[in-house]
Tab-separated table of C-alpha atoms and ligand atoms in Angstrom:
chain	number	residue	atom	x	y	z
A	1	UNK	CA	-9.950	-2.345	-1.028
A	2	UNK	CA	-7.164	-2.618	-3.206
A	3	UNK	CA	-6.231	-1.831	-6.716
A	4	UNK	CA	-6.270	-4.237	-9.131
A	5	UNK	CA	-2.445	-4.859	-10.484
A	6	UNK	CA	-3.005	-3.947	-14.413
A	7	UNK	CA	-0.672	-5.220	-17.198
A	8	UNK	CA	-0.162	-2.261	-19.157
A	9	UNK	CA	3.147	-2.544	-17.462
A	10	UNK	CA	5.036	-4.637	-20.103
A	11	UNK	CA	3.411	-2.876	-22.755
A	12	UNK	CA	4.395	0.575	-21.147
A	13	UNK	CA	8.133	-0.892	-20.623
A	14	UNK	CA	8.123	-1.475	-24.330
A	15	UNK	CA	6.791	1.819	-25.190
A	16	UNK	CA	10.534	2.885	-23.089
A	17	UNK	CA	12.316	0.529	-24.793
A	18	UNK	CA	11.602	2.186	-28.422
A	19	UNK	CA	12.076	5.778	-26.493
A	20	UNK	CA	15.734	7.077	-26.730
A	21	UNK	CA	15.815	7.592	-22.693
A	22	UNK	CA	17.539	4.326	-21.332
A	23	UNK	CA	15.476	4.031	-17.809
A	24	UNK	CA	12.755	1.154	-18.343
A	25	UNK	CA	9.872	2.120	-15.954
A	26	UNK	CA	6.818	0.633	-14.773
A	27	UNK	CA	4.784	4.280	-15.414
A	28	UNK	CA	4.654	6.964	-17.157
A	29	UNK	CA	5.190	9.182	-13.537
A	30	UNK	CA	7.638	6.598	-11.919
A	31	UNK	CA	10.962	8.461	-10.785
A	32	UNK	CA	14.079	7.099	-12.400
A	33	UNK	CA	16.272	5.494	-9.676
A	34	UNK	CA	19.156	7.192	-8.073
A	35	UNK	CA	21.312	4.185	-7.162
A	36	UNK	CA	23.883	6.303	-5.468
A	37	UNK	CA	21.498	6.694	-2.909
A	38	UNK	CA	21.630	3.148	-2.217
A	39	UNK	CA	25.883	3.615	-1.616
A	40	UNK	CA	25.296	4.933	2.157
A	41	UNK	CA	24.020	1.418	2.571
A	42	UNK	CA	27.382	-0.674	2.188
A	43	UNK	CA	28.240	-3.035	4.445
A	44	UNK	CA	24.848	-2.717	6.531
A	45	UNK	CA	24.274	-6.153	6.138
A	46	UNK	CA	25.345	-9.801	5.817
A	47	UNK	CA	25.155	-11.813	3.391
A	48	UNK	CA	22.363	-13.856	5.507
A	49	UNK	CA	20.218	-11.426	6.293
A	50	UNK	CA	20.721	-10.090	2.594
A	51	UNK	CA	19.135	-13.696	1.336
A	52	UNK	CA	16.710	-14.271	4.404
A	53	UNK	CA	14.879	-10.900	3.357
A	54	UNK	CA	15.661	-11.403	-0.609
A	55	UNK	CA	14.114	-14.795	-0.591
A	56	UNK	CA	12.011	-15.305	2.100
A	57	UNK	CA	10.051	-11.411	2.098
A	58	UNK	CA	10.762	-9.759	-1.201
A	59	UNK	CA	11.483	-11.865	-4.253
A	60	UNK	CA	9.729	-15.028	-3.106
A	61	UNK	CA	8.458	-15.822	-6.609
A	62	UNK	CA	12.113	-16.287	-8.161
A	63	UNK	CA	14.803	-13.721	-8.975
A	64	UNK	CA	16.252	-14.073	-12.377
A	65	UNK	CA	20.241	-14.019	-12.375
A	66	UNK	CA	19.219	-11.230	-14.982
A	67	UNK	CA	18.766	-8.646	-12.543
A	68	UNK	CA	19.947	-9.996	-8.770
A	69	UNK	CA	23.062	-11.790	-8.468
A	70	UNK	CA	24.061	-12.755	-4.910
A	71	UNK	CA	27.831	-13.969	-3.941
A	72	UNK	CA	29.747	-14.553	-0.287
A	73	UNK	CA	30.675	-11.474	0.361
A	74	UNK	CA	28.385	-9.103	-2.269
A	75	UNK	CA	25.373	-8.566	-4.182
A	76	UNK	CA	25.160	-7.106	-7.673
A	77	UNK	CA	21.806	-5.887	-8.856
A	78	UNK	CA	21.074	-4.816	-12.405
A	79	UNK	CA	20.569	-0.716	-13.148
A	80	UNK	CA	20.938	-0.554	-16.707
A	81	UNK	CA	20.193	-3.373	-19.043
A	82	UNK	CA	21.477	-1.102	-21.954
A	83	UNK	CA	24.770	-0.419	-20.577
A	84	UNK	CA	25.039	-3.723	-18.585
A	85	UNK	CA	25.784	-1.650	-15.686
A	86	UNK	CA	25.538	-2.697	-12.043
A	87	UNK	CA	24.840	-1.776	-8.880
A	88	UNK	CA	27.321	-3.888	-5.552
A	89	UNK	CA	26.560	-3.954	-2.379
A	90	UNK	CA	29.332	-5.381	-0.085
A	91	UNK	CA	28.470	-7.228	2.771
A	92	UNK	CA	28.811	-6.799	6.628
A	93	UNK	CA	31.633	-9.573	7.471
A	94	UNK	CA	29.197	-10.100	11.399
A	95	UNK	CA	25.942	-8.621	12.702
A	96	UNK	CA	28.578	-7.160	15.065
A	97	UNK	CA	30.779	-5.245	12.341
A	98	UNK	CA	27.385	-4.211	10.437
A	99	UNK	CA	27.373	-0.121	10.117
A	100	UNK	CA	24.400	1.757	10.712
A	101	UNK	CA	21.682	1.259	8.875
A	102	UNK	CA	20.537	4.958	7.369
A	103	UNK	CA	16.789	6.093	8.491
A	104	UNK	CA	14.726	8.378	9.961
A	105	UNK	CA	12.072	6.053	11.560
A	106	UNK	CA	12.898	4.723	14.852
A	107	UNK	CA	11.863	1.170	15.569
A	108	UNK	CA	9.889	0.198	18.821
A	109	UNK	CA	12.725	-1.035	20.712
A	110	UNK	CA	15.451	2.147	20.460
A	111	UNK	CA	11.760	4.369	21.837
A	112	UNK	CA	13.122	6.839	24.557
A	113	UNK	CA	11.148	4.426	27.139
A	114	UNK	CA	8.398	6.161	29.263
A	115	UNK	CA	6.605	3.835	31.678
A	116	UNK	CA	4.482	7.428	33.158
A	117	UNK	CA	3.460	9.112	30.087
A	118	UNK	CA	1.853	6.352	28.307
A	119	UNK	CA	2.821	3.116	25.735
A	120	UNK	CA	2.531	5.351	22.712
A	121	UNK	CA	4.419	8.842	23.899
A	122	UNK	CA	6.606	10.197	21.492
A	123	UNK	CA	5.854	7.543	18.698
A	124	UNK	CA	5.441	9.312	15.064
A	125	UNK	CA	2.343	7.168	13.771
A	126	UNK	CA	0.996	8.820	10.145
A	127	UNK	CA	-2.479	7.672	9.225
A	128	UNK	CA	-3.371	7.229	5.686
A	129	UNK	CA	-7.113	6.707	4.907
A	130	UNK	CA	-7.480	4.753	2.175
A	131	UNK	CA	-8.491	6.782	-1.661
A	132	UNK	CA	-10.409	10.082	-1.845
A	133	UNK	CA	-13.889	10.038	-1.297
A	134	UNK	CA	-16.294	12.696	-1.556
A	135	UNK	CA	-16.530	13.897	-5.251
A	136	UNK	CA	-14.529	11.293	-6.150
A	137	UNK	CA	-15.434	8.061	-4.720
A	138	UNK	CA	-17.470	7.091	-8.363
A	139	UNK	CA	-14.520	7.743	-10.202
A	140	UNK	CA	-12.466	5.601	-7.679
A	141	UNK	CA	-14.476	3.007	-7.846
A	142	UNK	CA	-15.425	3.217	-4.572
A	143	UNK	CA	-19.017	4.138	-3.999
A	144	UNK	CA	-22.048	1.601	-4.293
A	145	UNK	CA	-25.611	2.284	-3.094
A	146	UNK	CA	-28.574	-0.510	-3.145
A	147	UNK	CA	-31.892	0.971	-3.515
A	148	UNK	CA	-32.678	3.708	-0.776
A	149	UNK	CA	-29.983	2.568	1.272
A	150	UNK	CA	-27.185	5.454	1.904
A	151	UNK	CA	-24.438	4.585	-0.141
A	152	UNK	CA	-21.430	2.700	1.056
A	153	UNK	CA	-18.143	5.295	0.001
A	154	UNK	CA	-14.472	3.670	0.982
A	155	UNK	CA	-13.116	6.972	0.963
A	156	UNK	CA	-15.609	8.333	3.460
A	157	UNK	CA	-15.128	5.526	5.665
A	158	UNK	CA	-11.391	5.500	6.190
A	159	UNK	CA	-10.966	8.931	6.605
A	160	UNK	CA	-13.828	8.796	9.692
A	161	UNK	CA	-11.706	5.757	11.317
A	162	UNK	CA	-8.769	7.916	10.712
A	163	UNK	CA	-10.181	10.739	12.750
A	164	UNK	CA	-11.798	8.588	15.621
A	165	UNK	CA	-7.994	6.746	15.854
A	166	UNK	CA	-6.167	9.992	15.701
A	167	UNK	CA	-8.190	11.062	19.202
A	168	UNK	CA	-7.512	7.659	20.761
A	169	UNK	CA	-4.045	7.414	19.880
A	170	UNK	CA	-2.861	11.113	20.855
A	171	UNK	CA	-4.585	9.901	24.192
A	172	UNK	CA	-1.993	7.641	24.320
A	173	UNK	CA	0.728	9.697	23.884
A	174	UNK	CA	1.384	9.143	19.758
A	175	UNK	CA	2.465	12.235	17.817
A	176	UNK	CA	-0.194	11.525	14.978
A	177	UNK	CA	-0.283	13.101	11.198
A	178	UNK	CA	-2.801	12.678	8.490
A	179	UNK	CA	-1.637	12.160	5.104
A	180	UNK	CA	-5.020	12.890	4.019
A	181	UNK	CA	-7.552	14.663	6.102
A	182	UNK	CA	-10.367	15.282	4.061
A	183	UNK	CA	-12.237	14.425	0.933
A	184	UNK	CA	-9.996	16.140	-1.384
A	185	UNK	CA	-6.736	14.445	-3.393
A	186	UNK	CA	-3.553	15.745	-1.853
A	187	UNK	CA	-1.777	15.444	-5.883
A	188	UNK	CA	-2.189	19.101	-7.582
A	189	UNK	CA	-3.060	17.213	-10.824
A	190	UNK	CA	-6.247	16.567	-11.958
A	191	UNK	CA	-7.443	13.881	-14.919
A	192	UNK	CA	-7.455	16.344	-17.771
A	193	UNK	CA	-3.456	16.736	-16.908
A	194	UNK	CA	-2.820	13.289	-18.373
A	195	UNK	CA	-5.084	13.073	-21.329
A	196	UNK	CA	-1.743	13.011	-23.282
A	197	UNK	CA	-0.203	10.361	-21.025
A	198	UNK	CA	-3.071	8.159	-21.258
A	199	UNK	CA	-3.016	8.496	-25.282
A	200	UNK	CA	0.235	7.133	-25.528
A	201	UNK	CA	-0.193	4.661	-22.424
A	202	UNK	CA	-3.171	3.412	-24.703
A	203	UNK	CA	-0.886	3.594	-27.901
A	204	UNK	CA	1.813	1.341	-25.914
A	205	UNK	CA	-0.948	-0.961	-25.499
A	206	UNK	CA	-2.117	-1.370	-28.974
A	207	UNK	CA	-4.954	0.669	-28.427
A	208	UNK	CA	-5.111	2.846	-32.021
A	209	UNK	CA	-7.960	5.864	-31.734
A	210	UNK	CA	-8.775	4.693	-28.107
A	211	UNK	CA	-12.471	6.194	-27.362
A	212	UNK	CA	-12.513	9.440	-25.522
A	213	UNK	CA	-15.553	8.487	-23.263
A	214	UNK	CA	-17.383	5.534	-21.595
A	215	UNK	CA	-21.087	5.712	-20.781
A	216	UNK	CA	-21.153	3.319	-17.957
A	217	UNK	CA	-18.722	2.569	-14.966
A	218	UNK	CA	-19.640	-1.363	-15.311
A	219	UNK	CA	-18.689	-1.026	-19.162
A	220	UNK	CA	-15.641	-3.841	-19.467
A	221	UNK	CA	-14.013	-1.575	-22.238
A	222	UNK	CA	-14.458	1.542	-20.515
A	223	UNK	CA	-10.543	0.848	-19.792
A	224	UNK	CA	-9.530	0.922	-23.413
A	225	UNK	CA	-10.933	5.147	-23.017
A	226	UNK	CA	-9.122	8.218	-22.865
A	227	UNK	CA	-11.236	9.173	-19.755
A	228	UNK	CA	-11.047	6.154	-18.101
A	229	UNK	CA	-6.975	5.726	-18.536
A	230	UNK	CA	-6.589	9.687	-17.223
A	231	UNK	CA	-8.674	9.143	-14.016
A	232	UNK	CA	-6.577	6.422	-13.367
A	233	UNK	CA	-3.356	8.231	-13.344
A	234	UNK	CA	-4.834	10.557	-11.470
A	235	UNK	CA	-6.205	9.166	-8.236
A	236	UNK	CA	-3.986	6.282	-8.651
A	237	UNK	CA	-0.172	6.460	-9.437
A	238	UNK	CA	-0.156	10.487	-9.466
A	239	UNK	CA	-2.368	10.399	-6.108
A	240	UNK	CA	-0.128	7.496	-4.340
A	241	UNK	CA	3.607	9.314	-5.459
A	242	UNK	CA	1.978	12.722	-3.958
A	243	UNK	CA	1.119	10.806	-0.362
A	244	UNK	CA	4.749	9.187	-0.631
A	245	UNK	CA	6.408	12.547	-0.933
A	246	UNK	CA	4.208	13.797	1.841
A	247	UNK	CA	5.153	11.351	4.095
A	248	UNK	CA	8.879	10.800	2.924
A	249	UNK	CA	9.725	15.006	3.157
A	250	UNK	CA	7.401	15.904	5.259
A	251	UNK	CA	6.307	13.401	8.117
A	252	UNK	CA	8.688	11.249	8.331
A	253	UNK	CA	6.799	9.140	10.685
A	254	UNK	CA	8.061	5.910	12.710
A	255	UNK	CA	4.975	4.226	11.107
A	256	UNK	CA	1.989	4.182	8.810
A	257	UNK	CA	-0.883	2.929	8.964
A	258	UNK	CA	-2.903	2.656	5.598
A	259	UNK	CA	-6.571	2.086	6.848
A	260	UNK	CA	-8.874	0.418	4.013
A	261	UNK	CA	-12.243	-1.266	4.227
A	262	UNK	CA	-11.940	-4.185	2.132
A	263	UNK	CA	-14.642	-5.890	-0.713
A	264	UNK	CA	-16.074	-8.412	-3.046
A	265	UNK	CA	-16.570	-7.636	-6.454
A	266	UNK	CA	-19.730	-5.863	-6.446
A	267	UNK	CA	-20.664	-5.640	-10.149
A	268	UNK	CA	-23.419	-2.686	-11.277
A	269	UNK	CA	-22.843	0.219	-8.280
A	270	UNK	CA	-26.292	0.893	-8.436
A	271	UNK	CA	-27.301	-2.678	-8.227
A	272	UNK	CA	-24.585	-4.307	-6.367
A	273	UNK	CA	-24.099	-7.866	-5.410
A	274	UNK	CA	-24.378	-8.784	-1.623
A	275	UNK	CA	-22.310	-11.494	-0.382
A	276	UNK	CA	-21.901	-13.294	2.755
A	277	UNK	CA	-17.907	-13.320	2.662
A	278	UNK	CA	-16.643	-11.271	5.100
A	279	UNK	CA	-12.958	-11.493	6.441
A	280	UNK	CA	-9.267	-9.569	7.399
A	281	UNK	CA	-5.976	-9.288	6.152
A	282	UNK	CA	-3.081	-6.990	6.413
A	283	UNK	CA	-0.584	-6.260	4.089
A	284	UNK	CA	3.567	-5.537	4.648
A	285	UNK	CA	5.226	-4.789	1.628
A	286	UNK	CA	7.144	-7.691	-0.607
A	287	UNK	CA	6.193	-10.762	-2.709
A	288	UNK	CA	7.243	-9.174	-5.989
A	289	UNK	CA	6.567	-10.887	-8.938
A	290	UNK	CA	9.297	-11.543	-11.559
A	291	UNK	CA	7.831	-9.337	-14.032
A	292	UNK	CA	7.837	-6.456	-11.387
A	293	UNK	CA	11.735	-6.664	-11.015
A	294	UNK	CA	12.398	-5.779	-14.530
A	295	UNK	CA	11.347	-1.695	-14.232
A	296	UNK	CA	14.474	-0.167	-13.293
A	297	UNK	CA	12.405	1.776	-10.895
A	298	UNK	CA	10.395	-0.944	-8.779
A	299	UNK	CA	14.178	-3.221	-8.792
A	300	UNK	CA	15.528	-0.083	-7.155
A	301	UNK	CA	12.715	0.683	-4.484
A	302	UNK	CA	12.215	-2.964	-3.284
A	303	UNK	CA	16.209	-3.061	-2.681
A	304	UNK	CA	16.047	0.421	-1.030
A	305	UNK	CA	12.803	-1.217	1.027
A	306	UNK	CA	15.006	-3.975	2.011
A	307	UNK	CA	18.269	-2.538	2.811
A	308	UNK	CA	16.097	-0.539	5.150
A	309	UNK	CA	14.809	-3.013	7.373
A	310	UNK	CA	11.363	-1.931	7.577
A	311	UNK	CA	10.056	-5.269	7.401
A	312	UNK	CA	11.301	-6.798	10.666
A	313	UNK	CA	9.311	-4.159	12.498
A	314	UNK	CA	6.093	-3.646	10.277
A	315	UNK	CA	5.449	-7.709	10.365
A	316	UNK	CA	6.045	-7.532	14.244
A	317	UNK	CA	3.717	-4.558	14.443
A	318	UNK	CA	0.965	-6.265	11.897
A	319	UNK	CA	0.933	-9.690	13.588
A	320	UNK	CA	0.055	-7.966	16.467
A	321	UNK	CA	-2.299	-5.738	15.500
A	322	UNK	CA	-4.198	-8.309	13.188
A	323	UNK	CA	-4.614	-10.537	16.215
A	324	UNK	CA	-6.211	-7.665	17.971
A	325	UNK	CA	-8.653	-6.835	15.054
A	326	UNK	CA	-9.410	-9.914	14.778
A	327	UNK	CA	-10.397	-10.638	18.516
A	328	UNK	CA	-12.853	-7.414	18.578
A	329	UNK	CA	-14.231	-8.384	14.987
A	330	UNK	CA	-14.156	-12.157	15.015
A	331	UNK	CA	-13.187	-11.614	11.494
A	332	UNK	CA	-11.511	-15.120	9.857
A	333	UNK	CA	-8.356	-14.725	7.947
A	334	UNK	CA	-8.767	-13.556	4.000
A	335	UNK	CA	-7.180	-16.645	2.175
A	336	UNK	CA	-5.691	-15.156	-1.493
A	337	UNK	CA	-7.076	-17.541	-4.628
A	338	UNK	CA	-4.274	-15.790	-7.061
A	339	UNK	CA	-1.005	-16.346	-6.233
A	340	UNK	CA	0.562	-12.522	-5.854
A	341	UNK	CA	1.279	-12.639	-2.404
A	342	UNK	CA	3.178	-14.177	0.188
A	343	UNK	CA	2.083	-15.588	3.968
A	344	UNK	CA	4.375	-14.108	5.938
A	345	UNK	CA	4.621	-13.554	10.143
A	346	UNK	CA	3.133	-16.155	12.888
A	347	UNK	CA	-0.569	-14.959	12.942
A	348	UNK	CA	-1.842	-16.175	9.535
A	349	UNK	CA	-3.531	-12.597	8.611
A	350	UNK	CA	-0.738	-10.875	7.261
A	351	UNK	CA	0.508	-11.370	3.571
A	352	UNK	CA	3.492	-9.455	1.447
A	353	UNK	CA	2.119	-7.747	-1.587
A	354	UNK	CA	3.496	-5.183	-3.526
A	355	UNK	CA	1.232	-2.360	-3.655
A	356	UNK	CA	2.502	0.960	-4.484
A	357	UNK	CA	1.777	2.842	-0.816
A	358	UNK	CA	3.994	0.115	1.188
A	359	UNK	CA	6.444	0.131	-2.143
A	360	UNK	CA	6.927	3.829	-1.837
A	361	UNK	CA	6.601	4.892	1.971
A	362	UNK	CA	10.102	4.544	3.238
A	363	UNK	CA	9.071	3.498	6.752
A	364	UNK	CA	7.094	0.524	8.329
A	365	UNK	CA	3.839	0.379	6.783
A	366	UNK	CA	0.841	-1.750	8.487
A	367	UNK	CA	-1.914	-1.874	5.584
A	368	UNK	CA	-5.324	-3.014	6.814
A	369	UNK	CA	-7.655	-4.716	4.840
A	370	UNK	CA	-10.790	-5.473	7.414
A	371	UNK	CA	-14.427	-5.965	6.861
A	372	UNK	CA	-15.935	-6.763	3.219
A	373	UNK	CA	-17.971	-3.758	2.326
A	374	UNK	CA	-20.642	-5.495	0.348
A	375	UNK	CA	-21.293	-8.521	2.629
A	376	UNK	CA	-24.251	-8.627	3.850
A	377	UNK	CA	-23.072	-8.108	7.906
A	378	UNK	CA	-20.687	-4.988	6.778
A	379	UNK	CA	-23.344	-3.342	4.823
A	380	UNK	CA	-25.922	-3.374	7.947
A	381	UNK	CA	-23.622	-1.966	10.130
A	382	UNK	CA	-22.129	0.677	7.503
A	383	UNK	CA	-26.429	2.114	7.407
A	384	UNK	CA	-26.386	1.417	10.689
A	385	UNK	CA	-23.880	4.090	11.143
A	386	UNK	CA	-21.625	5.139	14.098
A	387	UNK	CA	-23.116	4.929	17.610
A	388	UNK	CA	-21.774	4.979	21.171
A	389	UNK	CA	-21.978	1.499	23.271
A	390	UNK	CA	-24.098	-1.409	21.689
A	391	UNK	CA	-27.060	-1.651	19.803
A	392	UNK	CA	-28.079	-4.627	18.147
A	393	UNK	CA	-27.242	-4.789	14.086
A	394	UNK	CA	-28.160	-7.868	11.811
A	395	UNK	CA	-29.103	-9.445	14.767
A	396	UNK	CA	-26.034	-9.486	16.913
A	397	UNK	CA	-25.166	-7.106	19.992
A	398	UNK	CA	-22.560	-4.644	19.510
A	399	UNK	CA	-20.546	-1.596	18.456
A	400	UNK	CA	-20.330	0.604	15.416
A	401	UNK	CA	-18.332	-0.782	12.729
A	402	UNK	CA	-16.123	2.584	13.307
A	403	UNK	CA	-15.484	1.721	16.654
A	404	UNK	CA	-14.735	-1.424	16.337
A	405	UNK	CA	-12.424	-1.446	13.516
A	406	UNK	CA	-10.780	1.430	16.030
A	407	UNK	CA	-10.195	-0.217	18.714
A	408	UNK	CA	-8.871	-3.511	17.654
A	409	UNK	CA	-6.441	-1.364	15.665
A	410	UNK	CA	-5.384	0.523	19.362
A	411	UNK	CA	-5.266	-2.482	21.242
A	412	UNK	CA	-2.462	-4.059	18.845
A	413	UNK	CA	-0.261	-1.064	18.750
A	414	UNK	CA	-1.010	-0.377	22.899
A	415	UNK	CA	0.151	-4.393	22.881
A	416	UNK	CA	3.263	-4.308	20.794
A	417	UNK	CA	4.767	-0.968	22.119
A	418	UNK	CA	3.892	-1.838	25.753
A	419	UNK	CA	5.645	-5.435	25.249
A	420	UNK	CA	8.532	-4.178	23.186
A	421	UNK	CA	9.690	-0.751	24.264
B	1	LIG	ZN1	-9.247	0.382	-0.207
């Protein structure tokens, strides 16, 4: 399940604008942009692979000449609208003359191949279970319980797929890291740290004397509170900028997997709606929206994301691997109703979005979005629980949930590396 995009974002640009720091930035914890970093990326690419990823991945809602200006032989990207300073980035003249592109992930195809020691071996795969759990999965947003049912917890449930993958994938010869491995946040900060930061997010807002303290999570102004703006910071933007620096310094994997259990809006936790939606989508990182390329900071990462050329292997990987959840689930495709995202890929499950993890990571991310939580299939098999074999759930014949979403998530990568190494 996803966050919900929020639109303090303009308001928190303006609250920059009237600070005497010139960096406009979507958050309060966003890193200013170092565009030199970006200078060990000249003449990488053409000018037609520049526009097929600019256009057709990334900025498929319309760039503004304001900030992205592309020309024959460069491209000139705005990184201070103060100083009316930019960034250029000169073109390969030929795929041929193109230098290297800068990275630590490998791609499938330059693998070391090994036909004996499995499809996987040697592959750096970093598994990311979706938010915290435990403790935390009420003030996530995660957790929902009808009647004396056990309750349903996101956080819970990732992090056991996680562990059941890990085994099945190490079988296979995958080096395999957790970004999280238990119920605990991996940020050092807790909500009280950004009491102040929420105050003046609030402020930026219009929000005068915001309330410390909402009585009840369903409460529609409970996100005009103090408490409410803190958490958020918290196992949010301070939570997802910890992971990233995990796995930028520290793993440095050749891809991650972000493993989520998706949902319906579910209303009162204790009461929660039951719906017979159910469906599957994963997620590659683009479709920004024009709004999202004026922060100095997300203009800068979705170049640095491009430049990379994670895309052309985590849509490969994703097409793949969405086919082969789907096949072992018989899950239909998630259609979007807002338009925030782009269709991208051959096998109609995968869409661009720009969510912070895939933003951030500076590899191939696969983001999975199986399974509605509070449909009324899902939530049988979630109390049904993890079991070996079959056993018949909601009136059909089959496996655990767990080991389901598992192995349709093996099969894909088994399929991809095996065809393309
Ligand atoms: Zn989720």
């Amino acid at each position: 399940m996803i966050y919900r995009l929020r639109i303090s974002l303009f308001l928190f640009l303006f609250l920059c604008v009237s600070a005497p720091a010139a960096d406009h930035l979507s958050n309060p914890l966003a890193d200013s942009p170092n565009w030199k970093l970006l200078q060990k990326f000249q003449k990488t690419i053409t000018h037609d692979e520049f526009e097929r990823l600019l256009r057709g991945v990334y900025c498929t809602h319309g760039i503004s000449e304001d900030f992205i200006r592309v020309d024959e032989k460069v491209a000139c990207i705005l990184m201070d609208r103060d100083a009316q300073s930019w960034f250029t980035l000169r073109f390969a003249t030929s795929e041929a003359k193109a230098a290297a592109i800068p990275r630590w992930w490998r791609a499938a195809r330059v693998l070391p191949k090994s036909k004996k020691a499995g499809p996987l071996s040697g592959l750096k795969i970093a598994l990311d279970p979706g938010h915290i759990g435990g403790a935390w999965a009420k003030m996530e947003e995660r957790w929902f319980k009808s009647g004396d049912a056990a309750p349903v917890e996101e956080g819970e449930m990732t992090l056991f797929v996680a562990k059941m993958l890990a085994e099945k994938l190490r079988a296979l010869g995958a080096r395999v890291s957790f970004v999280r491995d238990k119920t605990e946040p991996i940020t050092p900060y807790r909500p009280n740290d950004f009491r102040e930061t929420a105050r003046a997010v609030l402020k930026a807002e219009g929000v005068e004397n915001p309330p410390e303290d909402f009585q009840r999570p369903d409460d529609p102004s409970r996100e005009q509170t103090v408490r409410w703006q803190s958490e958020i910071l918290f196992y949010r933007t301070s939570e997802i900028r910890e992971r990233a620096r995990r796995v930028n310094s520290n793993l440095r994997p050749d891809v991650v997997l972000c493993l989520h259990f998706n949902a319906e809006a579910w209303g009162d936790e204790r009461n929660p709606t039951l719906t017979d939606k159910n469906h599957l989508h994963l997620l590659v990182n683009g479709s920004y929206l024009p709004a999202e390329l004026e922060p100095d900071d997300l203009r800068f990462e979705m170049l640095r994301r491009l430049l990379s050329r994670a895309f052309d292997e985590e849509i490969k990987i994703a097409d793949v691997a969405a086919l082969a959840v789907a096949k072992k689930s018989g899950l239909p495709a998630y259609e979007y109703t807002k338009d925030i995202v782009t269709k991208v890929g051959t096998s109609g499950y995968v869409y661009a979005r720009n969510l912070a993890a895939t933003r951030l990571y500076q590899c191939p991310v696969v983001y999975f979005e199986p399974y509605v939580m509070n449909s009324v299939d899902v939530f049988a098999r979630v109390q049904a629980g993890d079991y070996e074999g079959t056993r018949i759930v909601n009136g059909i014949e089959r496996p655990s949930i767990y080991r389901e979403y598992v192995d349709g998530v093996v099969d894909g990568l088994v399929e991809y590396y095996r065809a393309t190494r």
